[in-house]
Coordinates of C-alpha atoms in Angstrom, one line a residue:
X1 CA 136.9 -182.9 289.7
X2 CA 135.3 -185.3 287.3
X3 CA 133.6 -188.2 288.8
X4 CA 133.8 -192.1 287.8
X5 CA 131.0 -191.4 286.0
X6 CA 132.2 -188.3 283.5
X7 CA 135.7 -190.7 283.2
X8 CA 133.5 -193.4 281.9
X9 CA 131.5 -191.6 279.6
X10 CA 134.3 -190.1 278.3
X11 CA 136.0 -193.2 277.4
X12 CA 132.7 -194.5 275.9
X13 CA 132.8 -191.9 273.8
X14 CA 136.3 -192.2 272.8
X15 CA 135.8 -195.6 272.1
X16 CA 132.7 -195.1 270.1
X17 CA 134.2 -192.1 268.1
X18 CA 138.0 -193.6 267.9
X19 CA 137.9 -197.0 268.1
X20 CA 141.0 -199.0 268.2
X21 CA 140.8 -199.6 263.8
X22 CA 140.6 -196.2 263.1
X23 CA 143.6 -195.7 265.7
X24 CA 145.5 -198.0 264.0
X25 CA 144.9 -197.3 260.5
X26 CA 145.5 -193.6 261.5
X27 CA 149.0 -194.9 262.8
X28 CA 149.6 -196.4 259.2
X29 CA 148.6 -193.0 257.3
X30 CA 151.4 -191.2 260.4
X31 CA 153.8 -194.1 259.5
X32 CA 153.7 -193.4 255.8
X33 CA 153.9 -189.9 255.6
X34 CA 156.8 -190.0 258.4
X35 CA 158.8 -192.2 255.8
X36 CA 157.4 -189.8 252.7
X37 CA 158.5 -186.3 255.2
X38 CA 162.1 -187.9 256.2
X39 CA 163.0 -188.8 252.3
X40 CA 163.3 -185.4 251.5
X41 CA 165.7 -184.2 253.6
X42 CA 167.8 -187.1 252.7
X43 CA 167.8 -186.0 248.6
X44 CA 170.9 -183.5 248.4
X45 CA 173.1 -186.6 250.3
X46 CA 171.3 -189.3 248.5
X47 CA 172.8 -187.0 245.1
X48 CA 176.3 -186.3 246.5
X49 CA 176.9 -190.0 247.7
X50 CA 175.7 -191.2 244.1
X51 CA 177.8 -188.2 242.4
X52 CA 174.7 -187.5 240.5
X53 CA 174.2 -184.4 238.7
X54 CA 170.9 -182.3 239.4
X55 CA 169.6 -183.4 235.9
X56 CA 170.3 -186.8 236.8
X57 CA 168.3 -186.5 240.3
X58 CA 165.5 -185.5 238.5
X59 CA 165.5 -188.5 236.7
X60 CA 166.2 -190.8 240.1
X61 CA 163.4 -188.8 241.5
X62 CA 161.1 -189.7 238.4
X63 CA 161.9 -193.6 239.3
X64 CA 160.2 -192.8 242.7
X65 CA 156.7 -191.9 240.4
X66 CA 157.2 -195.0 238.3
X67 CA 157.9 -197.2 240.9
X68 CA 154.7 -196.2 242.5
X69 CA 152.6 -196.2 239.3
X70 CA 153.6 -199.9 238.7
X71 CA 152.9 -201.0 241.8
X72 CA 149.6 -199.4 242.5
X73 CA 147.5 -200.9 240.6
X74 CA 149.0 -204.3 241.8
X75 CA 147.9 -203.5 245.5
X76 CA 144.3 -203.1 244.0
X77 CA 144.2 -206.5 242.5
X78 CA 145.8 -207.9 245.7
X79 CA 143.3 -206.2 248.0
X80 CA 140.5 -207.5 245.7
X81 CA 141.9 -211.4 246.2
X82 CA 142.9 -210.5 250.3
X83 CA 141.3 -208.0 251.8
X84 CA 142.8 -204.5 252.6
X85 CA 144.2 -205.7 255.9
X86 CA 146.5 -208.5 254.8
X87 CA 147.7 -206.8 251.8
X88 CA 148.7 -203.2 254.2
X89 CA 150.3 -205.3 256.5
X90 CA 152.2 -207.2 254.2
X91 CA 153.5 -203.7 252.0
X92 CA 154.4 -202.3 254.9
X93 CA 157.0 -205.0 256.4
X94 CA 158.6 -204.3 253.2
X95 CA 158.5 -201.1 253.1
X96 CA 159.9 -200.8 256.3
X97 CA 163.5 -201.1 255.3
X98 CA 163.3 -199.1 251.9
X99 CA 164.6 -196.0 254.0
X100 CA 168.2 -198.0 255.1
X101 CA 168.4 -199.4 251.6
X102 CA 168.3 -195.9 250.1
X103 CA 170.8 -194.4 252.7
X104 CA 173.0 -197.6 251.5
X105 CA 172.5 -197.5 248.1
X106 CA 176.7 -197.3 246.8
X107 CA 176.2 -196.8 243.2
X108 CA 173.8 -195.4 240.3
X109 CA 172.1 -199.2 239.6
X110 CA 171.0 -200.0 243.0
X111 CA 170.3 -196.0 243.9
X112 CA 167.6 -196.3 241.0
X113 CA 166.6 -199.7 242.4
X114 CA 165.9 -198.2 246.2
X115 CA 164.4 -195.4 245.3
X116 CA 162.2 -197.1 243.0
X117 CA 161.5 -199.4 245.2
X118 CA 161.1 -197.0 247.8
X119 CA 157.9 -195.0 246.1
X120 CA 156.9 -198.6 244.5
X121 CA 155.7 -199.7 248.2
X122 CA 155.2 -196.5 249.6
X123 CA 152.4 -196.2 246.9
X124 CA 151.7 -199.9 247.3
X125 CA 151.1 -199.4 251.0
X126 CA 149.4 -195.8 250.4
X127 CA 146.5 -197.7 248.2
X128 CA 145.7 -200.3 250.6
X129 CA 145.6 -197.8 253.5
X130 CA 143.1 -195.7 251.6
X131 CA 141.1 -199.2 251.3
X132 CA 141.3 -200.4 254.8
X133 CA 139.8 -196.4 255.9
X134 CA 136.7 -197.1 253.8
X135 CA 136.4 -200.7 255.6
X136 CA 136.8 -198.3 258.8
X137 CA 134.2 -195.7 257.5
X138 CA 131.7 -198.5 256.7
X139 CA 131.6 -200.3 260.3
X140 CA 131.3 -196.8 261.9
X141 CA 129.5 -195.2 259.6
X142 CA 131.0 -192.2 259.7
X143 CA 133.7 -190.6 257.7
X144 CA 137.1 -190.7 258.5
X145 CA 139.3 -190.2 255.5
X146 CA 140.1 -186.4 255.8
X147 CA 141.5 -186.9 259.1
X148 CA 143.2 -190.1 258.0
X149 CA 145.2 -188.0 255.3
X150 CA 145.7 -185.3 258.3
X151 CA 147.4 -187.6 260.3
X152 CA 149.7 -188.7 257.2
X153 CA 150.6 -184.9 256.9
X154 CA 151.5 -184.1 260.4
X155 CA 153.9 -188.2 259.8
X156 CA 155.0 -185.7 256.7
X157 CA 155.8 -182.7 258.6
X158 CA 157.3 -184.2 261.5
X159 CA 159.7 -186.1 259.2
X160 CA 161.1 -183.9 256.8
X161 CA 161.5 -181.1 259.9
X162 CA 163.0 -183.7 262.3
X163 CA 165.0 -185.4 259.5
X164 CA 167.7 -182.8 259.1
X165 CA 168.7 -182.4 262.7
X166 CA 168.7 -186.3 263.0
X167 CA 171.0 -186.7 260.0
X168 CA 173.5 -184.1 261.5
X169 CA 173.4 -185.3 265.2
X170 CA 173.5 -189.4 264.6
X171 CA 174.3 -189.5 260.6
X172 CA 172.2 -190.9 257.3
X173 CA 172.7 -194.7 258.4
X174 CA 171.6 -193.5 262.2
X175 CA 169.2 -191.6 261.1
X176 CA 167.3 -194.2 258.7
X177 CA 168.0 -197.0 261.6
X178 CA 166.3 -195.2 264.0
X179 CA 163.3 -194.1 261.8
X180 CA 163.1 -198.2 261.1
X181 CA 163.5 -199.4 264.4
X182 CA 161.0 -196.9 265.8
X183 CA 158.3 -197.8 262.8
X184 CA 158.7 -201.5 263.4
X185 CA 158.2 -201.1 266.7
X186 CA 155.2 -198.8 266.2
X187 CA 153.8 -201.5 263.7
X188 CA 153.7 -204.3 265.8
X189 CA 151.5 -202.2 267.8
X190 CA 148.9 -201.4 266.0
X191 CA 149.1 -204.7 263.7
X192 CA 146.6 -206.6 265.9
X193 CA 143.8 -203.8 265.6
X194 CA 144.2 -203.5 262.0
X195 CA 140.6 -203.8 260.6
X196 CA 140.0 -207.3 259.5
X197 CA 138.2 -207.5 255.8
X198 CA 137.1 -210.0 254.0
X199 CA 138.8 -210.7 250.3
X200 CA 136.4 -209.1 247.4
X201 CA 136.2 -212.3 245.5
X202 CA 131.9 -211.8 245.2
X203 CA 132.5 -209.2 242.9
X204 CA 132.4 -210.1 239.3
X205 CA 135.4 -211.8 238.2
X206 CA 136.1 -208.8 235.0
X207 CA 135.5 -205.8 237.7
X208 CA 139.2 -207.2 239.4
X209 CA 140.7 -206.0 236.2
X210 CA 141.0 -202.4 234.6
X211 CA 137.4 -200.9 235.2
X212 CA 135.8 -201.0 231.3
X213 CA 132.8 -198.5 232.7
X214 CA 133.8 -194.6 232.8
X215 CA 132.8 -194.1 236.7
X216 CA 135.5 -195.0 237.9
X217 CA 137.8 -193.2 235.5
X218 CA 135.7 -189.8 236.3
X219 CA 136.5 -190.2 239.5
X220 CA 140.1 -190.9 239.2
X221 CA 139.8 -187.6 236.9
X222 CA 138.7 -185.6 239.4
X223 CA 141.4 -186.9 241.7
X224 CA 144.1 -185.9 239.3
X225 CA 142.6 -182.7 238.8
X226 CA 142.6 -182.2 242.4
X227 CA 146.3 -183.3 242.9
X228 CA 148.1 -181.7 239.7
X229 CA 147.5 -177.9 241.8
X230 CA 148.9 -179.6 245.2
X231 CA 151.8 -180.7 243.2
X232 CA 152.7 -177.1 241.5
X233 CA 152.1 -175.5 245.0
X234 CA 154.9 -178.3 246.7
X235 CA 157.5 -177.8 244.0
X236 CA 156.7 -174.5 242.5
X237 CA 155.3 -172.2 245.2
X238 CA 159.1 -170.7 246.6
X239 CA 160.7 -170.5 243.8
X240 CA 157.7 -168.0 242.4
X241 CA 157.5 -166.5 245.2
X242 CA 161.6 -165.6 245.3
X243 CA 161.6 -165.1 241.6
X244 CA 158.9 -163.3 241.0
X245 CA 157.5 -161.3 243.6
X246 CA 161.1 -160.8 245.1
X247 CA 160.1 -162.5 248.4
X248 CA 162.9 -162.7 250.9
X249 CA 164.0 -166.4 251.6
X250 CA 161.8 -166.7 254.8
X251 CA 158.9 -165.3 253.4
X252 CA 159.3 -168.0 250.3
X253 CA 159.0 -170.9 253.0
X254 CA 155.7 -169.8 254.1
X255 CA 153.8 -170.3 251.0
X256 CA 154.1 -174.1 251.1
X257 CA 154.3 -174.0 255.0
X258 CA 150.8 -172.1 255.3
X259 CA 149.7 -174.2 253.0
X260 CA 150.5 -177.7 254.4
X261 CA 149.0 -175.9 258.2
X262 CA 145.9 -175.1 256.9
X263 CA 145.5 -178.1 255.1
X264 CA 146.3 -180.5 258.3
X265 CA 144.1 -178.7 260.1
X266 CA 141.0 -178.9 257.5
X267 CA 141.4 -182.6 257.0
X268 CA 140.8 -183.0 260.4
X269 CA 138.0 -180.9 260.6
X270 CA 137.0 -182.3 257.1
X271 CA 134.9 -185.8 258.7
X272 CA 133.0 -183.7 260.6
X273 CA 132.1 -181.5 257.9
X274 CA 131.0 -183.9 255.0
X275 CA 129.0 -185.9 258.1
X276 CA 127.4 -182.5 258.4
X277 CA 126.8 -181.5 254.7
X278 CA 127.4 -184.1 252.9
X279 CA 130.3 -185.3 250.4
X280 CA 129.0 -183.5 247.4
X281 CA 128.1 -179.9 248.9
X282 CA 131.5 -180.2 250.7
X283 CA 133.3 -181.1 247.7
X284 CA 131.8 -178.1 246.2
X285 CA 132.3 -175.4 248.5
X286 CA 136.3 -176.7 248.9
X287 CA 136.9 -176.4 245.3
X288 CA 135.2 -172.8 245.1
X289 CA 137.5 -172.4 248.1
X290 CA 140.9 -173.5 246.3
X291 CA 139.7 -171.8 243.1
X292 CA 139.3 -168.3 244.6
X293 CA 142.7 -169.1 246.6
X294 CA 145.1 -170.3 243.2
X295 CA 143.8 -167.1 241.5
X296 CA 144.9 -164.7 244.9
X297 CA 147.7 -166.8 244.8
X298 CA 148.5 -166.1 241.2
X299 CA 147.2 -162.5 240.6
X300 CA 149.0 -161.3 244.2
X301 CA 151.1 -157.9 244.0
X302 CA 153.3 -159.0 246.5
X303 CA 154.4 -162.2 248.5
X304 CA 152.3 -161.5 251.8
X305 CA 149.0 -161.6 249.1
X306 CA 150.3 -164.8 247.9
X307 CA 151.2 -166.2 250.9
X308 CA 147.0 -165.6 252.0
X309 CA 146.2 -167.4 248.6
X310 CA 148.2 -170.7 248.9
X311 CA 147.0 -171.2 252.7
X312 CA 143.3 -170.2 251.3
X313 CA 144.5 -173.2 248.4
X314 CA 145.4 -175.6 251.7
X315 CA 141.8 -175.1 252.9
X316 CA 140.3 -175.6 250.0
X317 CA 141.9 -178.7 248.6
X318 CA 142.6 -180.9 252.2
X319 CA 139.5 -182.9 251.4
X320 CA 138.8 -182.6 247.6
X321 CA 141.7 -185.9 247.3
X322 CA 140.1 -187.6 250.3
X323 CA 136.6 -187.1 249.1
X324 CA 138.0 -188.8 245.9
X325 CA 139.2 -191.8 247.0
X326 CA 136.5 -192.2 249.2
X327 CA 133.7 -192.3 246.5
X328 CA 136.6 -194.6 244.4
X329 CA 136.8 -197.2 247.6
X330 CA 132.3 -197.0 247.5
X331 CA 131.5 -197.7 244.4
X332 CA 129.0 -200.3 243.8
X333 CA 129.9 -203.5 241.6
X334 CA 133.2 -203.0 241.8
X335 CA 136.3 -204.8 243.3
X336 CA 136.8 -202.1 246.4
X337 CA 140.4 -202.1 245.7
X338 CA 140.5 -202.0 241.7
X339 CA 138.4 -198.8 241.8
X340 CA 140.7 -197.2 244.4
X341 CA 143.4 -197.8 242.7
X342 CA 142.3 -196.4 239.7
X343 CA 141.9 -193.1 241.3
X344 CA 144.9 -193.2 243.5
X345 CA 147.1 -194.0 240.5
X346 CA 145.3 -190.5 238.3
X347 CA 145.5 -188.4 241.2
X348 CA 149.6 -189.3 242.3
X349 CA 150.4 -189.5 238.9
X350 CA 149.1 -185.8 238.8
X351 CA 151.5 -184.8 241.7
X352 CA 154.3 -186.8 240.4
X353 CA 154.4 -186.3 236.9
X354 CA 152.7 -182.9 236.3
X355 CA 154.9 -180.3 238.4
X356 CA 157.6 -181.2 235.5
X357 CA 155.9 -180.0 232.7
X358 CA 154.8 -177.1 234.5
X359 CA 158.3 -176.0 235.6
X360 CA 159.7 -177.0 231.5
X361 CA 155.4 -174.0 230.6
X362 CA 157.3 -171.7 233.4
X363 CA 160.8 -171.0 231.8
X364 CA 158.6 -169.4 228.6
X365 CA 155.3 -168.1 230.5
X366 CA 156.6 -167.8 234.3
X367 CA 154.6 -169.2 237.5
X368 CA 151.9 -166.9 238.2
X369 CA 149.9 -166.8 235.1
X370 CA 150.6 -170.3 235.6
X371 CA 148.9 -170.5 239.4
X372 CA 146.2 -168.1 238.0
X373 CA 144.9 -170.7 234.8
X374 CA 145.2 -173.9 237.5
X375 CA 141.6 -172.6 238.6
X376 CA 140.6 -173.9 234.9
X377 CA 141.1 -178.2 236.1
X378 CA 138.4 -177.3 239.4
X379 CA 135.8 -176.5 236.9
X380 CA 136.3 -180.2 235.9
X381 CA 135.9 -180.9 239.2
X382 CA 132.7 -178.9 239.5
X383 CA 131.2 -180.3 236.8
X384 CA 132.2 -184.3 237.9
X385 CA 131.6 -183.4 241.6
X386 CA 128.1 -185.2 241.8
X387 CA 129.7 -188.1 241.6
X388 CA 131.4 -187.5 245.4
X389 CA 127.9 -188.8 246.6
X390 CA 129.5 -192.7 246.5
X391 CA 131.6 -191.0 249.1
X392 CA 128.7 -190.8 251.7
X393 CA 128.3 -194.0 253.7
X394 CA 126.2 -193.7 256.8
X395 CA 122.9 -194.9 254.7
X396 CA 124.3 -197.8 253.8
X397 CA 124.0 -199.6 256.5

């Protein structure tokens, strides 16, 4: 039986280790990948409603990527004039509705306008997350981005598998309603524990604009290089498996499945880690990690092999990203939110963008020698990886 004591240690320790800011920007990350999980099982009526061609999809689809390019770098500038606090809560009340305003969109016109409007804020709200979890990491002085990006996987996961029973049980309109309701209700819960941060107007007045020093821009490098292999592995992974090693349909599903698992459950492993070893060391050993993974992956004889080498690729890369941003958010003499931005633009544009040319490379090489030469962007990240040391924040203080 535990005693009054034991209960009161243990919520000392719960309260020391998750405070109520990094409960509530952990709600933020859930709420954000919830929204990013529930859009995709909404794409094949979003394209029959709009009598849209798959061709033409592609193309709405590439207006979610733009949208959020655009906007990202103006949530840096806007967390650089009003703090990362203001500026999360304010992207996402608007991005609350985006997900009724897509499954309302009657035409072409104001399809491309939701749905760019849609990843606009959803990147928008994504950057200034990522900024308020540094704020976070600094007053505990601890890291907490992998397990902030962990919780925005296991939003993902539970919307996209919950999102197709929904739209069949209460419809597309029900089903976005109740996703809204439920996220505005769960907003106005955590929006009084939001970590409060001051505006970053001390910096130099030309760091609030485009960085004109190469740090930053290494590290945004390194974040691409990081994201353009997690972008192949979402869109790429079944199809190679189905085509090319003559997977059966189930078996395809696991590549990504596997590795999405063993990627939730690294990032949240992944704080404890770099407070144990460091942001640079574990930088390191995830990227030899993915490396030796992509190649299984790419190299396998059969799908079962494969299957080993994309979860390997999950363990590897879960905190190479958050790592990135983490060193972009700490970097000295620089507008906190400018700096993230930077890299949170390079890195997304690497999942967004980069998956497209690699499916236009496949139709003349195919996937796996494809997944096998991916390997060849971590040695980038190898080489930049010193720079992860800006990610490291308990001396700080």
């Amino acid at each position: 039986m535990t005693t009054p004591d034991q209960a009161l240690a243990a919520r000392s320790f719960f309260g020391s280790y998750f405070p109520p800011t990094r409960r509530a920007i952990s709600g933020l990350f859930l709420l954000n990948g919830l929204y990013a999980g529930a859009w995709a099982p909404k794409i094949p009526e979003f394209a029959g409603r709009l009598d849209i061609s798959e061709m033409q999809l592609g193309l709405m689809i590439m207006c979610f990527g733009i949208g959020s390019l655009i906007l990202m770098p103006i949530a840096g500038v806007l967390i650089a004039h009003f703090g990362s606090a203001r500026t999360v809560k304010g992207a996402a009340l608007l991005f609350l509705p985006t997900l009724l305003l897509l499954s309302l969109a009657p035409n072409i016109a104001l399809g491309v306008a939701a749905i760019s409007l849609f990843g606009g804020l959803l990147g928008t709200m994504d950057v200034a997350m990522n900024g308020n979890a540094v704020e976070v990491e600094k007053s505990m002085r601890r890291a907490i981005m992998s397990s902030c990006h962990a919780f925005w996987s296991l939003g993902a996961f539970i919307g996209a598998t919950t999102g197709g029973y929904l739209i069949e049980t209460i419809g597309v309109i029900g089903h976005a309603a109740l996703l809204t309701v439920f996220a505005a209700v769960a907003l106005a819960f955590i929006w009084p524990f939001v970590l409060r941060d001051a505006p970053h107007r001390t910096e130099e007045r030309e760091k609030v604009g485009l960085p004109t020093t190469p740090l930053p821009w290494l590290i945004g490098l390194m974040a691409l290089f990081c994201m353009v292999p997690e972008g192949a592995i979402l869109d790429w992974s079944a199809l190679y498996m189905r085509n090319e090693l003559g997977a059966p349909l189930a078996l395809s599903g696991f590549a990504f499945g596997t590795f999405s698992l063993t990627m939730a459950a690294m990032r949240f492993a992944g704080d404890h880690v770099r407070d144990r070893f460091g942001a640079v060391k574990t930088l390191r050993y995830c990227t030899v990690i993915a490396m030796a993974g992509m190649i299984i992956a790419g190299t396998a004889p059969h799908g079962y092999v494969a299957v080993l080498g994309f979860a390997l690729c999950g363990v590897g890369i879960s905190n190479m990203v958050p790592i990135a941003f983490s060193a972009a958010g700490n970097l000295p003499g620089y507008a906190q939110g400018v700096a993230l931005s930077v890299a949170t633009v390079m890195g997304y544009s690497g999942s967004l963008f980069a998956p497209s040319v690699i499916g236009f490379i496949a139709e003349h090489t195919g996937f796996a020698i494809i997944f096998a030469l991916l390997p060849v962007l971590f040695i980038v990240v190898l080489l930049l990886s010193h720079h992860a040391v800006h990610a490291d924040v308990r001396e700080r203080h």
